Short mmCIF file of C-alpha atoms and ligand atoms in Angstrom, two decimals:
data_model
loop_
_atom_site.label_atom_id
_atom_site.label_comp_id
_atom_site.label_asym_id
_atom_site.label_seq_id
_atom_site.Cartn_x
_atom_site.Cartn_y
_atom_site.Cartn_z
CA UNK A 8 -30.67 17.25 -52.76
CA UNK A 9 -32.32 14.55 -50.68
CA UNK A 10 -35.93 13.56 -50.31
CA UNK A 11 -38.39 15.69 -48.46
CA UNK A 12 -38.79 14.36 -44.89
CA UNK A 13 -41.03 11.37 -44.39
CA UNK A 14 -41.27 10.25 -48.01
CA UNK A 15 -39.78 6.86 -47.32
CA UNK A 16 -42.91 5.34 -45.85
CA UNK A 17 -46.54 5.26 -46.76
CA UNK A 18 -48.22 8.15 -44.99
CA UNK A 19 -50.75 7.59 -42.26
CA UNK A 20 -50.00 3.96 -41.59
CA UNK A 21 -47.19 1.88 -40.16
CA UNK A 22 -46.03 -0.86 -42.50
CA UNK A 23 -45.92 -4.38 -41.12
CA UNK A 24 -43.19 -6.93 -41.71
CA UNK A 25 -45.11 -8.25 -44.67
CA UNK A 26 -44.88 -4.86 -46.27
CA UNK A 27 -48.59 -4.27 -45.92
CA UNK A 28 -49.80 -1.11 -44.23
CA UNK A 29 -51.43 -2.22 -40.99
CA UNK A 30 -54.04 0.52 -41.00
CA UNK A 31 -56.75 0.88 -43.57
CA UNK A 32 -55.75 2.85 -46.65
CA UNK A 33 -57.73 5.98 -47.30
CA UNK A 34 -59.71 5.82 -50.49
CA UNK A 35 -60.17 8.80 -52.74
CA UNK A 36 -58.79 12.28 -52.14
CA UNK A 37 -57.60 13.38 -48.69
CA UNK A 38 -57.52 17.03 -49.74
CA UNK A 39 -60.05 19.44 -48.33
CA UNK A 40 -62.45 20.70 -51.01
CA UNK A 41 -60.86 23.42 -53.12
CA UNK A 42 -57.29 22.79 -51.91
CA UNK A 43 -54.50 22.53 -54.49
CA UNK A 44 -52.36 19.38 -54.41
CA UNK A 45 -48.69 20.04 -53.61
CA UNK A 46 -46.59 17.20 -54.93
CA UNK A 47 -42.95 17.84 -54.03
CA UNK A 48 -41.41 14.46 -54.72
CA UNK A 49 -40.32 12.54 -56.77
CA UNK A 50 -38.86 15.15 -59.09
CA UNK A 51 -37.25 15.09 -62.52
CA UNK A 52 -33.92 14.57 -60.75
CA UNK A 53 -34.96 11.52 -58.72
CA UNK A 54 -32.77 8.48 -59.39
CA UNK A 55 -34.64 5.23 -60.02
CA UNK A 56 -33.81 1.65 -59.04
CA UNK A 57 -36.12 -1.29 -58.48
CA UNK A 58 -36.70 -4.99 -58.23
CA UNK A 59 -37.64 -7.11 -61.21
CA UNK A 60 -39.32 -10.49 -60.64
CA UNK A 61 -42.33 -12.63 -61.41
CA UNK A 62 -44.24 -12.51 -59.14
CA UNK A 63 -42.93 -9.57 -57.12
CA UNK A 64 -45.93 -7.82 -55.58
CA UNK A 65 -45.27 -9.48 -52.21
CA UNK A 66 -41.69 -8.18 -52.07
CA UNK A 67 -40.32 -6.40 -48.98
CA UNK A 68 -37.51 -4.88 -51.06
CA UNK A 69 -39.25 -1.55 -51.84
CA UNK A 70 -39.85 -1.06 -48.12
CA UNK A 71 -36.23 -1.84 -47.24
CA UNK A 72 -34.61 0.21 -49.98
CA UNK A 73 -36.87 3.25 -49.76
CA UNK A 74 -36.41 3.32 -46.00
CA UNK A 75 -32.63 3.29 -46.54
CA UNK A 76 -32.72 6.07 -49.15
CA UNK A 77 -34.89 8.13 -46.81
CA UNK A 78 -32.45 7.74 -43.90
CA UNK A 79 -29.49 8.40 -46.21
CA UNK A 80 -31.24 11.54 -47.49
CA UNK A 81 -30.79 10.39 -51.07
CA UNK A 82 -33.14 11.48 -53.84
CA UNK A 83 -33.58 7.89 -54.97
CA UNK A 84 -36.73 5.83 -55.43
CA UNK A 85 -37.13 2.04 -55.55
CA UNK A 86 -40.07 0.38 -57.31
CA UNK A 87 -41.24 -3.16 -58.02
CA UNK A 88 -41.61 -4.38 -61.59
CA UNK A 89 -43.47 -7.61 -62.31
CA UNK A 90 -42.06 -8.85 -65.60
CA UNK A 91 -42.56 -12.23 -67.24
CA UNK A 92 -39.50 -14.20 -68.41
CA UNK A 93 -40.45 -13.49 -72.04
CA UNK A 94 -40.05 -9.75 -71.50
CA UNK A 95 -37.11 -9.77 -69.08
CA UNK A 96 -34.40 -8.81 -71.60
CA UNK A 97 -36.50 -5.99 -73.05
CA UNK A 98 -37.35 -4.72 -69.58
CA UNK A 99 -33.69 -4.56 -68.52
CA UNK A 100 -32.70 -2.81 -71.75
CA UNK A 101 -35.51 -0.34 -71.24
CA UNK A 102 -34.48 0.34 -67.66
CA UNK A 103 -30.90 0.91 -68.75
CA UNK A 104 -32.02 3.21 -71.58
CA UNK A 105 -34.24 5.17 -69.20
CA UNK A 106 -31.28 5.87 -66.94
CA UNK A 107 -32.13 3.61 -63.99
CA UNK A 108 -29.11 3.17 -61.73
CA UNK A 109 -29.64 -0.54 -61.26
CA UNK A 110 -32.02 -3.39 -60.53
CA UNK A 111 -32.45 -6.04 -57.89
CA UNK A 112 -33.29 -9.34 -59.59
CA UNK A 113 -35.38 -12.06 -58.07
CA UNK A 114 -37.00 -15.29 -59.21
CA UNK A 115 -37.20 -16.44 -61.93
CA UNK A 116 -34.76 -14.05 -63.59
CA UNK A 117 -31.47 -14.57 -61.72
CA UNK A 118 -29.88 -16.85 -64.34
CA UNK A 119 -31.02 -14.63 -67.22
CA UNK A 120 -29.60 -11.60 -65.41
CA UNK A 121 -26.17 -13.23 -65.24
CA UNK A 122 -26.35 -14.10 -68.94
CA UNK A 123 -27.32 -10.69 -70.25
CA UNK A 124 -24.67 -8.72 -68.33
CA UNK A 125 -21.60 -7.59 -70.25
CA UNK A 126 -19.46 -7.91 -67.09
CA UNK A 127 -19.90 -10.29 -64.17
CA UNK A 128 -18.32 -10.56 -60.73
CA UNK A 129 -16.33 -13.69 -59.84
CA UNK A 130 -19.24 -14.84 -57.67
CA UNK A 131 -21.71 -14.49 -60.54
CA UNK A 132 -19.38 -16.35 -62.88
CA UNK A 133 -19.28 -19.25 -60.42
CA UNK A 134 -23.00 -19.25 -59.64
CA UNK A 135 -24.31 -18.49 -63.11
CA UNK A 136 -26.87 -16.29 -61.38
CA UNK A 137 -27.12 -12.65 -60.28
CA UNK A 138 -29.42 -10.75 -57.92
CA UNK A 139 -28.02 -7.30 -58.67
CA UNK A 140 -27.58 -5.35 -61.90
CA UNK A 141 -25.64 -2.10 -62.03
CA UNK A 142 -26.02 0.10 -65.09
CA UNK A 143 -22.56 1.44 -65.79
CA UNK A 144 -21.26 3.53 -68.71
CA UNK A 145 -19.55 0.37 -69.96
CA UNK A 146 -22.78 -1.63 -69.85
CA UNK A 147 -24.57 -3.90 -67.40
CA UNK A 148 -22.53 -5.32 -64.51
CA UNK A 149 -23.94 -8.34 -62.64
CA UNK A 150 -23.27 -9.12 -58.98
CA UNK A 151 -24.75 -11.50 -56.41
CA UNK A 152 -25.14 -10.26 -52.84
CA UNK A 153 -27.14 -13.25 -51.53
CA UNK A 154 -24.18 -15.23 -50.20
CA UNK A 155 -22.52 -12.28 -48.51
CA UNK A 156 -25.90 -11.23 -47.14
CA UNK A 157 -26.20 -14.63 -45.49
CA UNK A 158 -22.66 -14.36 -44.08
CA UNK A 159 -23.32 -10.86 -42.74
CA UNK A 160 -26.40 -12.12 -40.97
CA UNK A 161 -24.67 -15.19 -39.55
CA UNK A 162 -21.79 -13.13 -38.19
CA UNK A 163 -23.59 -9.99 -37.03
CA UNK A 164 -27.02 -11.37 -36.20
CA UNK A 165 -26.38 -14.95 -35.07
CA UNK A 166 -22.80 -14.32 -33.86
CA UNK A 167 -21.77 -17.39 -35.83
CA UNK A 168 -18.50 -17.52 -37.77
CA UNK A 169 -18.45 -20.36 -40.33
CA UNK A 170 -14.64 -20.50 -40.26
CA UNK A 171 -13.60 -24.06 -39.39
CA UNK A 172 -17.19 -25.17 -38.77
CA UNK A 173 -19.20 -28.13 -40.05
CA UNK A 174 -22.01 -26.79 -42.21
CA UNK A 175 -24.89 -28.24 -44.19
CA UNK A 176 -27.13 -26.85 -46.89
CA UNK A 177 -30.53 -28.33 -47.77
CA UNK A 178 -31.44 -27.61 -51.38
CA UNK A 179 -29.41 -26.98 -54.50
CA UNK A 180 -31.16 -24.05 -56.18
CA UNK A 181 -29.90 -20.52 -56.58
CA UNK A 182 -30.01 -19.57 -52.90
CA UNK A 183 -28.45 -22.86 -51.80
CA UNK A 184 -25.61 -22.49 -54.30
CA UNK A 185 -24.96 -18.95 -53.10
CA UNK A 186 -24.83 -20.28 -49.53
CA UNK A 187 -22.38 -23.06 -50.45
CA UNK A 188 -20.03 -20.66 -52.24
CA UNK A 189 -20.19 -18.11 -49.41
CA UNK A 190 -19.66 -20.67 -46.63
CA UNK A 191 -16.69 -22.16 -48.48
CA UNK A 192 -15.24 -18.67 -48.96
CA UNK A 193 -15.72 -18.02 -45.25
CA UNK A 194 -13.58 -21.03 -44.36
CA UNK A 195 -16.16 -23.71 -43.55
CA UNK A 196 -14.39 -26.96 -42.77
CA UNK A 197 -17.06 -29.10 -44.40
CA UNK A 198 -20.30 -28.44 -46.31
CA UNK A 199 -22.72 -31.34 -46.64
CA UNK A 200 -25.39 -30.84 -49.30
CA UNK A 201 -28.73 -32.63 -49.13
CA UNK A 202 -31.22 -32.20 -51.93
CA UNK A 203 -34.18 -34.22 -53.20
CA UNK A 204 -32.53 -34.67 -56.60
CA UNK A 205 -28.89 -35.62 -56.67
CA UNK A 206 -27.71 -34.19 -60.01
CA UNK A 207 -28.35 -30.62 -58.89
CA UNK A 208 -26.74 -31.45 -55.53
CA UNK A 209 -23.60 -32.61 -57.35
CA UNK A 210 -23.54 -29.39 -59.37
CA UNK A 211 -23.81 -27.42 -56.16
CA UNK A 212 -21.00 -29.40 -54.50
CA UNK A 213 -18.79 -28.74 -57.52
CA UNK A 214 -18.77 -25.05 -56.55
CA UNK A 215 -16.48 -25.83 -53.62
CA UNK A 216 -14.87 -29.20 -54.37
CA UNK A 217 -12.40 -29.04 -51.47
CA UNK A 218 -15.01 -28.83 -48.74
CA UNK A 219 -18.46 -29.55 -50.21
CA UNK A 220 -19.96 -32.96 -50.88
CA UNK A 221 -23.37 -34.54 -51.34
CA UNK A 222 -24.49 -36.26 -48.16
CA UNK A 223 -27.32 -38.10 -46.41
CA UNK A 224 -29.97 -36.45 -44.27
CA UNK A 225 -28.84 -38.21 -41.10
CA UNK A 226 -25.37 -36.66 -41.47
CA UNK A 227 -26.87 -33.30 -40.53
CA UNK A 228 -27.33 -34.37 -36.93
CA UNK A 229 -24.69 -32.57 -34.90
CA UNK A 230 -23.63 -30.15 -37.66
CA UNK A 231 -22.72 -26.69 -36.36
CA UNK A 232 -24.88 -24.96 -38.97
CA UNK A 233 -27.79 -26.17 -41.11
CA UNK A 234 -29.12 -23.83 -43.82
CA UNK A 235 -32.57 -24.75 -45.15
CA UNK A 236 -32.58 -23.27 -48.67
CA UNK A 237 -35.65 -24.77 -50.33
CA UNK A 238 -39.11 -23.22 -50.61
CA UNK A 239 -40.57 -26.42 -49.11
CA UNK A 240 -41.09 -25.10 -45.59
CA UNK A 241 -42.99 -22.08 -46.84
CA UNK A 242 -46.22 -24.03 -46.78
CA UNK A 243 -44.99 -26.95 -44.74
CA UNK A 244 -44.98 -29.23 -47.75
CA UNK A 245 -42.38 -31.88 -48.07
CA UNK A 246 -40.98 -34.17 -50.69
CA UNK A 247 -38.63 -36.99 -49.80
CA UNK A 248 -35.15 -37.33 -51.30
CA UNK A 249 -34.72 -40.19 -53.80
CA UNK A 250 -32.99 -42.50 -51.38
CA UNK A 251 -34.49 -41.34 -48.14
CA UNK A 252 -37.44 -42.32 -45.99
CA UNK A 253 -38.59 -39.35 -43.92
CA UNK A 254 -38.78 -39.85 -40.19
CA UNK A 255 -42.17 -38.18 -40.25
CA UNK A 256 -42.09 -35.24 -37.90
CA UNK A 257 -45.68 -34.20 -38.49
CA UNK A 258 -46.90 -31.14 -36.66
CA UNK A 259 -50.07 -29.22 -36.54
CA UNK A 260 -50.22 -26.07 -38.63
CA UNK A 261 -51.53 -24.48 -35.43
CA UNK A 262 -47.94 -24.67 -34.09
CA UNK A 263 -46.41 -22.93 -37.07
CA UNK A 264 -46.40 -19.19 -37.50
CA UNK A 265 -49.12 -18.64 -40.07
CA UNK A 266 -48.54 -16.69 -43.24
CA UNK A 267 -50.22 -13.64 -41.74
CA UNK A 268 -48.05 -13.71 -38.62
CA UNK A 269 -47.01 -10.12 -37.99
CA UNK A 270 -43.38 -9.91 -36.94
CA UNK A 271 -43.95 -6.42 -35.54
CA UNK A 272 -46.90 -7.06 -33.29
CA UNK A 273 -46.76 -10.83 -32.87
CA UNK A 274 -50.39 -10.95 -33.97
CA UNK A 275 -51.39 -14.17 -35.55
CA UNK A 276 -54.56 -15.94 -36.42
CA UNK A 277 -53.96 -19.65 -36.19
CA UNK A 278 -55.25 -22.06 -38.76
CA UNK A 279 -56.03 -25.13 -36.68
CA UNK A 280 -56.20 -28.73 -37.61
CA UNK A 281 -54.33 -29.32 -40.83
CA UNK A 282 -51.32 -31.60 -40.42
CA UNK A 283 -48.11 -30.62 -42.19
CA UNK A 284 -44.71 -32.28 -42.15
CA UNK A 285 -41.58 -30.45 -41.02
CA UNK A 286 -39.35 -32.94 -42.84
CA UNK A 287 -37.62 -31.55 -45.92
CA UNK A 288 -35.72 -33.68 -48.43
CA UNK A 289 -35.60 -36.39 -45.78
CA UNK A 290 -34.12 -34.07 -43.13
CA UNK A 291 -36.07 -34.26 -39.89
CA UNK A 292 -35.54 -31.13 -37.75
CA UNK A 293 -36.71 -33.07 -34.69
CA UNK A 294 -33.28 -34.69 -34.75
CA UNK A 295 -31.47 -31.38 -34.30
CA UNK A 296 -30.54 -30.14 -30.86
CA UNK A 297 -28.53 -27.86 -28.60
CA UNK A 298 -25.31 -26.51 -30.05
CA UNK A 299 -26.71 -26.33 -33.55
CA UNK A 300 -27.77 -23.22 -35.45
CA UNK A 301 -30.58 -23.87 -37.93
CA UNK A 302 -31.33 -21.17 -40.51
CA UNK A 303 -34.35 -21.22 -42.82
CA UNK A 304 -33.96 -18.76 -45.69
CA UNK A 305 -37.73 -18.26 -45.70
CA UNK A 306 -38.97 -15.29 -43.65
CA UNK A 307 -42.71 -15.49 -44.31
CA UNK A 308 -43.93 -17.30 -42.30
CA UNK A 309 -41.48 -16.03 -39.71
CA UNK A 310 -41.30 -19.43 -38.06
CA UNK A 311 -41.62 -22.31 -40.48
CA UNK A 312 -42.58 -25.78 -39.26
CA UNK A 313 -38.93 -26.70 -39.90
CA UNK A 314 -37.63 -23.98 -37.57
CA UNK A 315 -40.25 -24.58 -34.91
CA UNK A 316 -39.42 -28.25 -34.75
CA UNK A 317 -35.68 -27.54 -34.58
CA UNK A 318 -36.20 -24.98 -31.81
CA UNK A 319 -38.44 -27.32 -29.89
CA UNK A 320 -35.53 -29.75 -29.74
CA UNK A 321 -33.06 -27.16 -28.46
CA UNK A 322 -31.42 -25.79 -31.60
CA UNK A 323 -30.93 -22.07 -32.12
CA UNK A 324 -33.01 -20.93 -35.06
CA UNK A 325 -33.04 -18.01 -37.42
CA UNK A 326 -35.17 -17.10 -40.40
CA UNK A 327 -34.22 -15.43 -43.70
CA UNK A 328 -35.12 -11.86 -42.75
CA UNK A 329 -31.54 -10.97 -41.81
CA UNK A 330 -30.16 -12.30 -45.08
CA UNK A 331 -32.77 -10.23 -46.92
CA UNK A 332 -31.77 -7.07 -45.03
CA UNK A 333 -28.04 -7.58 -45.52
CA UNK A 334 -28.18 -8.51 -49.20
CA UNK A 335 -30.22 -5.34 -49.77
CA UNK A 336 -27.72 -3.27 -47.78
CA UNK A 337 -24.94 -4.56 -50.02
CA UNK A 338 -26.93 -3.66 -53.14
CA UNK A 339 -27.34 -0.11 -51.85
CA UNK A 340 -23.61 0.16 -51.24
CA UNK A 341 -22.93 -1.06 -54.79
CA UNK A 342 -25.33 1.43 -56.38
CA UNK A 343 -24.67 4.50 -54.26
CA UNK A 344 -21.14 3.93 -52.97
CA UNK A 345 -22.40 4.74 -49.46
CA UNK A 346 -22.95 2.49 -46.48
CA UNK A 347 -26.58 1.49 -45.97
CA UNK A 348 -28.36 2.18 -42.65
CA UNK A 349 -28.78 -1.46 -41.65
CA UNK A 350 -30.37 -0.69 -38.26
CA UNK A 351 -33.14 1.37 -39.84
CA UNK A 352 -33.69 -1.30 -42.48
CA UNK A 353 -34.05 -3.93 -39.75
CA UNK A 354 -36.52 -1.74 -37.94
CA UNK A 355 -38.74 -1.11 -40.95
CA UNK A 356 -39.29 -4.83 -41.46
CA UNK A 357 -40.00 -5.43 -37.80
CA UNK A 358 -36.54 -6.44 -36.66
CA UNK A 359 -34.37 -5.33 -33.79
CA UNK A 360 -31.98 -2.50 -34.55
CA UNK A 361 -29.49 -3.83 -31.99
CA UNK A 362 -29.06 -6.86 -34.19
CA UNK A 363 -27.19 -4.87 -36.78
CA UNK A 364 -24.68 -3.89 -34.14
CA UNK A 365 -24.18 -7.50 -33.15
CA UNK A 366 -25.71 -6.94 -29.74
CA UNK A 367 -28.03 -9.89 -29.90
CA UNK A 368 -27.41 -12.69 -27.48
CA UNK A 369 -28.97 -16.10 -27.96
CA UNK A 370 -31.95 -16.71 -25.72
CA UNK A 371 -33.12 -20.03 -24.39
CA UNK A 372 -36.42 -21.41 -25.66
CA UNK A 373 -39.29 -20.74 -23.30
CA UNK A 374 -41.50 -23.45 -21.85
CA UNK A 375 -44.34 -21.95 -23.84
CA UNK A 376 -42.42 -22.18 -27.08
CA UNK A 377 -41.44 -25.76 -26.28
CA UNK A 378 -45.10 -26.57 -26.10
CA UNK A 379 -45.76 -24.70 -29.30
CA UNK A 380 -48.30 -22.69 -27.36
CA UNK A 381 -48.45 -19.14 -26.13
CA UNK A 382 -46.08 -16.55 -27.44
CA UNK A 383 -44.07 -17.08 -30.54
CA UNK A 384 -41.18 -14.68 -30.35
CA UNK A 385 -41.20 -12.63 -33.53
CA UNK A 386 -38.04 -13.78 -35.24
CA UNK A 387 -37.44 -10.33 -36.59
CA UNK A 388 -37.12 -9.12 -33.01
CA UNK A 389 -34.01 -11.07 -32.28
CA UNK A 390 -33.90 -13.55 -35.09
CA UNK A 391 -32.27 -16.13 -32.88
CA UNK A 392 -33.70 -18.30 -30.19
CA UNK A 393 -32.38 -21.29 -28.37
CA UNK A 394 -28.83 -21.96 -27.26
CA UNK A 395 -25.94 -21.68 -29.65
CA UNK A 396 -22.22 -21.99 -29.28
CA UNK A 397 -20.89 -18.70 -30.54
P1 LIG B 426 -34.81 -22.53 -56.54
O1 LIG B 426 -33.65 -22.08 -57.34
O2 LIG B 426 -36.11 -22.76 -57.23
O3 LIG B 426 -34.36 -23.90 -55.82
C1 LIG B 426 -35.22 -24.63 -55.07
C2 LIG B 426 -34.48 -25.83 -54.44
O4 LIG B 426 -35.36 -26.38 -53.48
C3 LIG B 426 -34.14 -26.93 -55.40
O5 LIG B 426 -32.92 -27.52 -55.02
C4 LIG B 426 -35.28 -27.90 -55.23
O6 LIG B 426 -34.92 -29.27 -55.40
C5 LIG B 426 -35.63 -27.74 -53.79
N1 LIG B 426 -37.04 -27.96 -53.53
C6 LIG B 426 -38.09 -27.30 -54.07
N2 LIG B 426 -39.24 -27.77 -53.55
C7 LIG B 426 -38.91 -28.76 -52.68
C8 LIG B 426 -39.67 -29.62 -51.86
N3 LIG B 426 -41.00 -29.56 -51.82
N4 LIG B 426 -39.00 -30.51 -51.08
C9 LIG B 426 -37.65 -30.58 -51.11
N5 LIG B 426 -36.89 -29.79 -51.89
C10 LIG B 426 -37.52 -28.88 -52.67
O7 LIG B 426 -35.12 -21.51 -55.37
P2 LIG B 426 -34.09 -20.51 -54.64
O8 LIG B 426 -33.99 -19.24 -55.38
O9 LIG B 426 -32.83 -21.25 -54.36
O10 LIG B 426 -34.87 -20.16 -53.29
C11 LIG B 426 -35.02 -21.13 -52.27
C12 LIG B 426 -35.69 -20.48 -51.06
O11 LIG B 426 -34.82 -19.49 -50.50
C13 LIG B 426 -36.99 -19.76 -51.43
O12 LIG B 426 -37.92 -20.02 -50.43
C14 LIG B 426 -36.60 -18.30 -51.44
O13 LIG B 426 -37.68 -17.46 -51.10
C15 LIG B 426 -35.53 -18.27 -50.35
N6 LIG B 426 -34.59 -17.16 -50.52
C16 LIG B 426 -34.46 -16.30 -49.47
C17 LIG B 426 -33.57 -15.24 -49.58
C18 LIG B 426 -33.42 -14.28 -48.44
O14 LIG B 426 -32.87 -13.20 -48.60
N7 LIG B 426 -33.87 -14.63 -47.24
C19 LIG B 426 -32.82 -15.05 -50.76
C20 LIG B 426 -32.98 -15.97 -51.79
C21 LIG B 426 -33.88 -17.02 -51.66
P3 LIG B 426 -34.59 -29.90 -56.85
O15 LIG B 426 -33.18 -29.51 -57.15
O16 LIG B 426 -34.76 -31.35 -56.63
O17 LIG B 426 -35.59 -29.31 -57.79
#
């Protein structure tokens, strides 16, 4: 038996891309006086999955997964659990004992998730990190869907196939390592890794010794694909690599999509004045240009200073929303055995359903966007702007 209709979304309000209901939430009871409440769902038979992280209250995952279960007519429910590292092991054991079907795992628990599993996929064994736990009769199985989620989005959303292409990854944390492994598996000809500290960059390069190497920021000019996989552009902060002097592409925060940018409506309230740098680990996006695809794994803000600067100079840009959607879709397939409704999942986070079908064509940057004024196209709408060579 599936869910009753309409249980996948908060009632009475349309969720925004940030997962927040855009209308005001009713307070107190909405029942007429004397009426009896009729709660029909969830029931004793409802299957439970969720995301475990710290913090996790900002997560879009409940929105994505519950939307999918609703469309799939599955009696499943997905919740968010904020659990400190000290309690992570106990929480997972408890979830397994309670009969949860699985868990999504986010920061800072991905390494611990890989360690506690009794069985691990090849990808997890290489990465030493997992974003998905599946509770099986034989015990906990750990998988990582981040890398494949990125590949799905590159191929279906950006119409970019890494096979034989020159790629670069900025950062050497969990997401960056997943990207390196996935790009190498997809046949990338070369993967240049740039990170502020070199030891972690070397460890990341060791994941794909035939094609990956640690490089210099200026080597990223002209690369087919650049993946920005640090949290630095989230607030526009920057820290220079050990051996690198940043070129200093400072931009006004007014030009960046602010944190409360709504990818559904395009509404934004600019925060004028404060200067932030778009340079990350010595990589200046002002030196990118036409023919390059620049992906920032961050999706909130929808357009980071890094992406805006790259787009302003002619590169095609894409944020991390598509990777988020596709890695979630793969988790759903792992847990339920059924294909996830990617188009609906895109739509619920403010994206364009046609993207899932690969219908999106790159669009040229507008004069307004070149100026950093006027309309900022919601990245969720198409996810790609600027010219790319498909
Ligand atoms: P992580 O494991 O903590 O790694 C962070 C990496 O970024 C490290 O290599 C670190 O350098 C570097 N870094 C941190 N702050 C920096 C700064 N100010 N300047 C330059 N480099 C900096 O994090 P993660 O899990 O890989 O996540 C990275 C980003 O990807 C986050 O913003 C996360 O939200 C995003 N993400 C998105 C998705 C998606 O589905 N779209 C999925 C996963 C992650 P050092 O090695 O020198 O410390």
